[in-house]
Amino acid sequence: MITRVTTQMSMAAAAARLQAGAAKLAQLTDQATSLKNIQKPSDDPVGTASAMQVRKDQAATAQYTRNADDAAGWLATTDSALSGVYSVLGSVRDLTVQAANTGMMSDADRQTFITQFQSLKADLTSRANATYGTRSVFAGSSTTPTAFDPTTGWASAGTAVTRRIGDSDTVRVDTSGTAVFGSGSTSVFSMIDSIVTDLQNGTNVNARIADVDSAITTVRGAQADVGVRHASALAAQDSLKTVATSLEARRSGIEDKDLAKAVLDVQVQQTNYQAALAITAKVLQPTLMDYLR
């Protein structure tokens, strides 16, 4: 069957094409103004889904970055504290050697040594209470402001403190105070007290040098462990920066509109629309009936 195409049908079809062209021009104009490819989800359902996934990955990466920054800061503080502890114990060793190599020392000399040892013990106590922000680096998950008290000893450390720096990667940021300084009669504080007691009793402290060396070795081991974890946190920071840059490039590729391309698209669509208007006006010329209506 042959369908008769009337003038009214032709005009309706032309009007529909012109409306579609006008709508496309309006859409491209909006994109050029906002520089966004997607104004609403219906503009590009697939692109919208991809953009949502990328933004989800960006949020996770941002959280991992904050965690890695916190871990790096915490471990840097711990490493600095351990370096201080190592330096103090080195001074304790030097002072112990001096005291051991002194023959019959006077009471004044003995008191000078004792005062110096007590000062070094106080310095160690201060470093045992090193904090990162408001948290003690040697107290685990405990929120106590003082990890070590000379009278009561170490506060309860609780559980280990970790930071997630990747989908399946975590790093421990705290360091056990008892593992570094010891506890009770085996702690570095008791060791210094023993040296002081020997000096007060006139006992040669040469035998205590081995104890100091053992404490120094323990601190060096703790430093090495913290160094490895700190390196992991720093590596995670660098990796996350690369991931963040890549994700932003993906998001921009999906959502953002290039300014030069946006302007060109608008100009091309505007030219096409004006041409369509001109052609339609010539092809569908008004008839006598249009004037009589």
JSON list of C-alpha atoms in Angstrom, two decimals, residues 82-234:
[
{"chain": "A", "resi": 82, "resn": "LEU", "atom": "CA", "xyz": [64.58, 5.85, 69.21]},
{"chain": "A", "resi": 83, "resn": "SER", "atom": "CA", "xyz": [67.51, 7.83, 67.82]},
{"chain": "A", "resi": 84, "resn": "GLY", "atom": "CA", "xyz": [67.37, 9.92, 70.99]},
{"chain": "A", "resi": 85, "resn": "VAL", "atom": "CA", "xyz": [67.23, 6.78, 73.15]},
{"chain": "A", "resi": 86, "resn": "TYR", "atom": "CA", "xyz": [70.23, 5.36, 71.30]},
{"chain": "A", "resi": 87, "resn": "SER", "atom": "CA", "xyz": [72.15, 8.59, 71.88]},
{"chain": "A", "resi": 88, "resn": "VAL", "atom": "CA", "xyz": [71.29, 8.63, 75.59]},
{"chain": "A", "resi": 89, "resn": "LEU", "atom": "CA", "xyz": [72.31, 5.00, 76.04]},
{"chain": "A", "resi": 90, "resn": "GLY", "atom": "CA", "xyz": [75.56, 5.81, 74.26]},
{"chain": "A", "resi": 91, "resn": "SER", "atom": "CA", "xyz": [76.15, 8.51, 76.85]},
{"chain": "A", "resi": 92, "resn": "VAL", "atom": "CA", "xyz": [75.29, 6.02, 79.62]},
{"chain": "A", "resi": 93, "resn": "ARG", "atom": "CA", "xyz": [77.86, 3.62, 78.22]},
{"chain": "A", "resi": 94, "resn": "ASP", "atom": "CA", "xyz": [80.56, 6.28, 77.96]},
{"chain": "A", "resi": 95, "resn": "LEU", "atom": "CA", "xyz": [79.85, 7.41, 81.50]},
{"chain": "A", "resi": 96, "resn": "THR", "atom": "CA", "xyz": [79.89, 3.82, 82.77]},
{"chain": "A", "resi": 97, "resn": "VAL", "atom": "CA", "xyz": [83.27, 3.21, 81.14]},
{"chain": "A", "resi": 98, "resn": "GLN", "atom": "CA", "xyz": [84.61, 6.38, 82.73]},
{"chain": "A", "resi": 99, "resn": "ALA", "atom": "CA", "xyz": [83.29, 5.36, 86.15]},
{"chain": "A", "resi": 100, "resn": "ALA", "atom": "CA", "xyz": [84.72, 1.87, 85.77]},
{"chain": "A", "resi": 101, "resn": "ASN", "atom": "CA", "xyz": [88.19, 3.16, 84.82]},
{"chain": "A", "resi": 102, "resn": "THR", "atom": "CA", "xyz": [88.37, 5.51, 87.76]},
{"chain": "A", "resi": 103, "resn": "GLY", "atom": "CA", "xyz": [90.29, 4.01, 90.66]},
{"chain": "A", "resi": 104, "resn": "MET", "atom": "CA", "xyz": [89.71, 5.40, 94.08]},
{"chain": "A", "resi": 105, "resn": "MET", "atom": "CA", "xyz": [87.31, 8.24, 93.30]},
{"chain": "A", "resi": 106, "resn": "SER", "atom": "CA", "xyz": [86.38, 10.89, 95.77]},
{"chain": "A", "resi": 107, "resn": "ASP", "atom": "CA", "xyz": [82.88, 11.27, 97.14]},
{"chain": "A", "resi": 108, "resn": "ALA", "atom": "CA", "xyz": [82.49, 14.42, 95.07]},
{"chain": "A", "resi": 109, "resn": "ASP", "atom": "CA", "xyz": [83.45, 12.59, 91.86]},
{"chain": "A", "resi": 110, "resn": "ARG", "atom": "CA", "xyz": [81.13, 9.72, 92.73]},
{"chain": "A", "resi": 111, "resn": "GLN", "atom": "CA", "xyz": [78.27, 12.15, 93.34]},
{"chain": "A", "resi": 112, "resn": "THR", "atom": "CA", "xyz": [78.98, 13.84, 90.01]},
{"chain": "A", "resi": 113, "resn": "PHE", "atom": "CA", "xyz": [78.66, 10.49, 88.21]},
{"chain": "A", "resi": 114, "resn": "ILE", "atom": "CA", "xyz": [75.47, 9.69, 90.11]},
{"chain": "A", "resi": 115, "resn": "THR", "atom": "CA", "xyz": [73.92, 13.04, 89.20]},
{"chain": "A", "resi": 116, "resn": "GLN", "atom": "CA", "xyz": [74.79, 12.50, 85.53]},
{"chain": "A", "resi": 117, "resn": "PHE", "atom": "CA", "xyz": [73.30, 9.00, 85.49]},
{"chain": "A", "resi": 118, "resn": "GLN", "atom": "CA", "xyz": [70.12, 10.26, 87.13]},
{"chain": "A", "resi": 119, "resn": "SER", "atom": "CA", "xyz": [69.90, 13.03, 84.53]},
{"chain": "A", "resi": 120, "resn": "LEU", "atom": "CA", "xyz": [70.26, 10.48, 81.72]},
{"chain": "A", "resi": 121, "resn": "LYS", "atom": "CA", "xyz": [67.56, 8.32, 83.31]},
{"chain": "A", "resi": 122, "resn": "ALA", "atom": "CA", "xyz": [65.21, 11.30, 83.36]},
{"chain": "A", "resi": 123, "resn": "ASP", "atom": "CA", "xyz": [66.03, 11.90, 79.69]},
{"chain": "A", "resi": 124, "resn": "LEU", "atom": "CA", "xyz": [65.17, 8.28, 78.87]},
{"chain": "A", "resi": 125, "resn": "THR", "atom": "CA", "xyz": [61.89, 8.62, 80.77]},
{"chain": "A", "resi": 126, "resn": "SER", "atom": "CA", "xyz": [61.02, 11.66, 78.68]},
{"chain": "A", "resi": 127, "resn": "ARG", "atom": "CA", "xyz": [61.76, 9.81, 75.45]},
{"chain": "A", "resi": 128, "resn": "ALA", "atom": "CA", "xyz": [59.73, 6.80, 76.59]},
{"chain": "A", "resi": 129, "resn": "ASN", "atom": "CA", "xyz": [56.76, 9.19, 76.76]},
{"chain": "A", "resi": 130, "resn": "ALA", "atom": "CA", "xyz": [57.26, 10.56, 73.24]},
{"chain": "A", "resi": 131, "resn": "THR", "atom": "CA", "xyz": [53.96, 11.36, 71.55]},
{"chain": "A", "resi": 132, "resn": "TYR", "atom": "CA", "xyz": [52.61, 11.80, 68.05]},
{"chain": "A", "resi": 133, "resn": "GLY", "atom": "CA", "xyz": [49.85, 14.33, 68.38]},
{"chain": "A", "resi": 134, "resn": "THR", "atom": "CA", "xyz": [48.09, 13.25, 71.54]},
{"chain": "A", "resi": 135, "resn": "ARG", "atom": "CA", "xyz": [49.05, 9.56, 71.31]},
{"chain": "A", "resi": 136, "resn": "SER", "atom": "CA", "xyz": [52.08, 7.96, 72.90]},
{"chain": "A", "resi": 137, "resn": "VAL", "atom": "CA", "xyz": [54.15, 6.13, 70.29]},
{"chain": "A", "resi": 138, "resn": "PHE", "atom": "CA", "xyz": [55.16, 3.45, 72.81]},
{"chain": "A", "resi": 139, "resn": "ALA", "atom": "CA", "xyz": [51.72, 2.77, 74.37]},
{"chain": "A", "resi": 140, "resn": "GLY", "atom": "CA", "xyz": [49.91, 0.86, 71.63]},
{"chain": "A", "resi": 141, "resn": "SER", "atom": "CA", "xyz": [46.19, 1.58, 71.46]},
{"chain": "A", "resi": 142, "resn": "SER", "atom": "CA", "xyz": [46.18, 3.06, 74.96]},
{"chain": "A", "resi": 143, "resn": "THR", "atom": "CA", "xyz": [45.07, 6.69, 75.11]},
{"chain": "A", "resi": 144, "resn": "THR", "atom": "CA", "xyz": [46.89, 7.37, 78.38]},
{"chain": "A", "resi": 145, "resn": "PRO", "atom": "CA", "xyz": [48.89, 10.61, 78.18]},
{"chain": "A", "resi": 146, "resn": "THR", "atom": "CA", "xyz": [51.88, 8.99, 79.90]},
{"chain": "A", "resi": 147, "resn": "ALA", "atom": "CA", "xyz": [53.13, 5.63, 78.64]},
{"chain": "A", "resi": 148, "resn": "PHE", "atom": "CA", "xyz": [55.78, 5.21, 81.35]},
{"chain": "A", "resi": 149, "resn": "ASP", "atom": "CA", "xyz": [55.68, 6.38, 84.93]},
{"chain": "A", "resi": 150, "resn": "PRO", "atom": "CA", "xyz": [58.85, 5.92, 87.02]},
{"chain": "A", "resi": 151, "resn": "THR", "atom": "CA", "xyz": [56.70, 4.90, 89.98]},
{"chain": "A", "resi": 152, "resn": "THR", "atom": "CA", "xyz": [54.12, 2.58, 88.44]},
{"chain": "A", "resi": 153, "resn": "GLY", "atom": "CA", "xyz": [55.96, 1.47, 85.30]},
{"chain": "A", "resi": 154, "resn": "TRP", "atom": "CA", "xyz": [54.37, 1.01, 81.88]},
{"chain": "A", "resi": 155, "resn": "ALA", "atom": "CA", "xyz": [50.70, 1.67, 81.26]},
{"chain": "A", "resi": 156, "resn": "SER", "atom": "CA", "xyz": [48.66, -1.08, 79.64]},
{"chain": "A", "resi": 157, "resn": "ALA", "atom": "CA", "xyz": [49.53, -1.00, 75.93]},
{"chain": "A", "resi": 158, "resn": "GLY", "atom": "CA", "xyz": [46.32, -2.59, 74.71]},
{"chain": "A", "resi": 159, "resn": "THR", "atom": "CA", "xyz": [46.33, -3.81, 71.12]},
{"chain": "A", "resi": 160, "resn": "ALA", "atom": "CA", "xyz": [48.65, -2.92, 68.25]},
{"chain": "A", "resi": 161, "resn": "VAL", "atom": "CA", "xyz": [47.80, 0.17, 66.19]},
{"chain": "A", "resi": 162, "resn": "THR", "atom": "CA", "xyz": [47.66, -0.33, 62.43]},
{"chain": "A", "resi": 163, "resn": "ARG", "atom": "CA", "xyz": [46.81, 1.81, 59.43]},
{"chain": "A", "resi": 164, "resn": "ARG", "atom": "CA", "xyz": [45.32, 0.44, 56.21]},
{"chain": "A", "resi": 165, "resn": "ILE", "atom": "CA", "xyz": [47.28, 1.83, 53.27]},
{"chain": "A", "resi": 166, "resn": "GLY", "atom": "CA", "xyz": [45.77, -0.30, 50.52]},
{"chain": "A", "resi": 167, "resn": "ASP", "atom": "CA", "xyz": [42.97, -2.73, 49.76]},
{"chain": "A", "resi": 168, "resn": "SER", "atom": "CA", "xyz": [44.95, -5.54, 51.37]},
{"chain": "A", "resi": 169, "resn": "ASP", "atom": "CA", "xyz": [47.92, -3.71, 52.91]},
{"chain": "A", "resi": 170, "resn": "THR", "atom": "CA", "xyz": [48.30, -2.52, 56.49]},
{"chain": "A", "resi": 171, "resn": "VAL", "atom": "CA", "xyz": [51.24, -1.18, 58.46]},
{"chain": "A", "resi": 172, "resn": "ARG", "atom": "CA", "xyz": [51.74, -1.21, 62.20]},
{"chain": "A", "resi": 173, "resn": "VAL", "atom": "CA", "xyz": [52.56, 2.24, 63.52]},
{"chain": "A", "resi": 174, "resn": "ASP", "atom": "CA", "xyz": [53.05, 1.74, 67.26]},
{"chain": "A", "resi": 175, "resn": "THR", "atom": "CA", "xyz": [56.11, 0.23, 68.94]},
{"chain": "A", "resi": 176, "resn": "SER", "atom": "CA", "xyz": [56.06, -1.70, 72.17]},
{"chain": "A", "resi": 177, "resn": "GLY", "atom": "CA", "xyz": [57.68, 0.30, 74.93]},
{"chain": "A", "resi": 178, "resn": "THR", "atom": "CA", "xyz": [58.58, -2.79, 76.93]},
{"chain": "A", "resi": 179, "resn": "ALA", "atom": "CA", "xyz": [60.28, -4.30, 73.86]},
{"chain": "A", "resi": 180, "resn": "VAL", "atom": "CA", "xyz": [62.50, -1.23, 73.54]},
{"chain": "A", "resi": 181, "resn": "PHE", "atom": "CA", "xyz": [63.11, -0.19, 77.14]},
{"chain": "A", "resi": 182, "resn": "GLY", "atom": "CA", "xyz": [62.36, -3.44, 78.95]},
{"chain": "A", "resi": 183, "resn": "SER", "atom": "CA", "xyz": [60.20, -3.72, 82.04]},
{"chain": "A", "resi": 184, "resn": "GLY", "atom": "CA", "xyz": [60.65, -4.25, 85.74]},
{"chain": "A", "resi": 185, "resn": "SER", "atom": "CA", "xyz": [64.12, -5.30, 86.84]},
{"chain": "A", "resi": 186, "resn": "THR", "atom": "CA", "xyz": [65.23, -5.84, 83.22]},
{"chain": "A", "resi": 187, "resn": "SER", "atom": "CA", "xyz": [64.44, -2.32, 82.04]},
{"chain": "A", "resi": 188, "resn": "VAL", "atom": "CA", "xyz": [67.05, 0.30, 81.12]},
{"chain": "A", "resi": 189, "resn": "PHE", "atom": "CA", "xyz": [65.76, 2.38, 84.02]},
{"chain": "A", "resi": 190, "resn": "SER", "atom": "CA", "xyz": [66.52, -0.39, 86.51]},
{"chain": "A", "resi": 191, "resn": "MET", "atom": "CA", "xyz": [69.89, -0.86, 84.81]},
{"chain": "A", "resi": 192, "resn": "ILE", "atom": "CA", "xyz": [70.80, 2.78, 85.47]},
{"chain": "A", "resi": 193, "resn": "ASP", "atom": "CA", "xyz": [69.51, 2.45, 89.04]},
{"chain": "A", "resi": 194, "resn": "SER", "atom": "CA", "xyz": [71.82, -0.55, 89.48]},
{"chain": "A", "resi": 195, "resn": "ILE", "atom": "CA", "xyz": [74.78, 1.46, 88.20]},
{"chain": "A", "resi": 196, "resn": "VAL", "atom": "CA", "xyz": [73.95, 4.26, 90.62]},
{"chain": "A", "resi": 197, "resn": "THR", "atom": "CA", "xyz": [73.63, 1.75, 93.49]},
{"chain": "A", "resi": 198, "resn": "ASP", "atom": "CA", "xyz": [77.03, 0.25, 92.65]},
{"chain": "A", "resi": 199, "resn": "LEU", "atom": "CA", "xyz": [78.57, 3.70, 92.67]},
{"chain": "A", "resi": 200, "resn": "GLN", "atom": "CA", "xyz": [76.98, 4.49, 96.02]},
{"chain": "A", "resi": 201, "resn": "ASN", "atom": "CA", "xyz": [78.28, 1.19, 97.43]},
{"chain": "A", "resi": 202, "resn": "GLY", "atom": "CA", "xyz": [81.76, 1.67, 95.97]},
{"chain": "A", "resi": 203, "resn": "THR", "atom": "CA", "xyz": [81.35, -1.33, 93.64]},
{"chain": "A", "resi": 204, "resn": "ASN", "atom": "CA", "xyz": [83.15, -1.35, 90.30]},
{"chain": "A", "resi": 205, "resn": "VAL", "atom": "CA", "xyz": [80.59, -0.81, 87.52]},
{"chain": "A", "resi": 206, "resn": "ASN", "atom": "CA", "xyz": [82.66, -2.50, 84.81]},
{"chain": "A", "resi": 207, "resn": "ALA", "atom": "CA", "xyz": [80.28, -5.49, 84.82]},
{"chain": "A", "resi": 208, "resn": "ARG", "atom": "CA", "xyz": [77.39, -3.18, 83.91]},
{"chain": "A", "resi": 209, "resn": "ILE", "atom": "CA", "xyz": [78.90, -2.28, 80.53]},
{"chain": "A", "resi": 210, "resn": "ALA", "atom": "CA", "xyz": [77.63, -5.54, 79.03]},
{"chain": "A", "resi": 211, "resn": "ASP", "atom": "CA", "xyz": [74.12, -4.69, 80.22]},
{"chain": "A", "resi": 212, "resn": "VAL", "atom": "CA", "xyz": [74.33, -1.29, 78.54]},
{"chain": "A", "resi": 213, "resn": "ASP", "atom": "CA", "xyz": [75.59, -2.89, 75.31]},
{"chain": "A", "resi": 214, "resn": "SER", "atom": "CA", "xyz": [72.66, -5.30, 75.36]},
{"chain": "A", "resi": 215, "resn": "ALA", "atom": "CA", "xyz": [70.21, -2.43, 75.78]},
{"chain": "A", "resi": 216, "resn": "ILE", "atom": "CA", "xyz": [71.83, -0.55, 72.90]},
{"chain": "A", "resi": 217, "resn": "THR", "atom": "CA", "xyz": [71.53, -3.64, 70.68]},
{"chain": "A", "resi": 218, "resn": "THR", "atom": "CA", "xyz": [67.84, -3.90, 71.52]},
{"chain": "A", "resi": 219, "resn": "VAL", "atom": "CA", "xyz": [67.26, -0.27, 70.58]},
{"chain": "A", "resi": 220, "resn": "ARG", "atom": "CA", "xyz": [69.11, -0.71, 67.29]},
{"chain": "A", "resi": 221, "resn": "GLY", "atom": "CA", "xyz": [66.92, -3.69, 66.48]},
{"chain": "A", "resi": 222, "resn": "ALA", "atom": "CA", "xyz": [63.79, -1.65, 67.23]},
{"chain": "A", "resi": 223, "resn": "GLN", "atom": "CA", "xyz": [65.10, 1.15, 65.00]},
{"chain": "A", "resi": 224, "resn": "ALA", "atom": "CA", "xyz": [65.61, -1.28, 62.14]},
{"chain": "A", "resi": 225, "resn": "ASP", "atom": "CA", "xyz": [62.05, -2.59, 62.50]},
{"chain": "A", "resi": 226, "resn": "VAL", "atom": "CA", "xyz": [60.60, 0.92, 62.60]},
{"chain": "A", "resi": 227, "resn": "GLY", "atom": "CA", "xyz": [62.72, 1.85, 59.59]},
{"chain": "A", "resi": 228, "resn": "VAL", "atom": "CA", "xyz": [61.27, -1.00, 57.54]},
{"chain": "A", "resi": 229, "resn": "ARG", "atom": "CA", "xyz": [57.71, -0.02, 58.45]},
{"chain": "A", "resi": 230, "resn": "HIS", "atom": "CA", "xyz": [58.43, 3.66, 57.80]},
{"chain": "A", "resi": 231, "resn": "ALA", "atom": "CA", "xyz": [59.80, 2.78, 54.36]},
{"chain": "A", "resi": 232, "resn": "SER", "atom": "CA", "xyz": [56.58, 0.87, 53.62]},
{"chain": "A", "resi": 233, "resn": "ALA", "atom": "CA", "xyz": [54.49, 3.90, 54.58]},
{"chain": "A", "resi": 234, "resn": "LEU", "atom": "CA", "xyz": [56.61, 6.21, 52.41]}
]
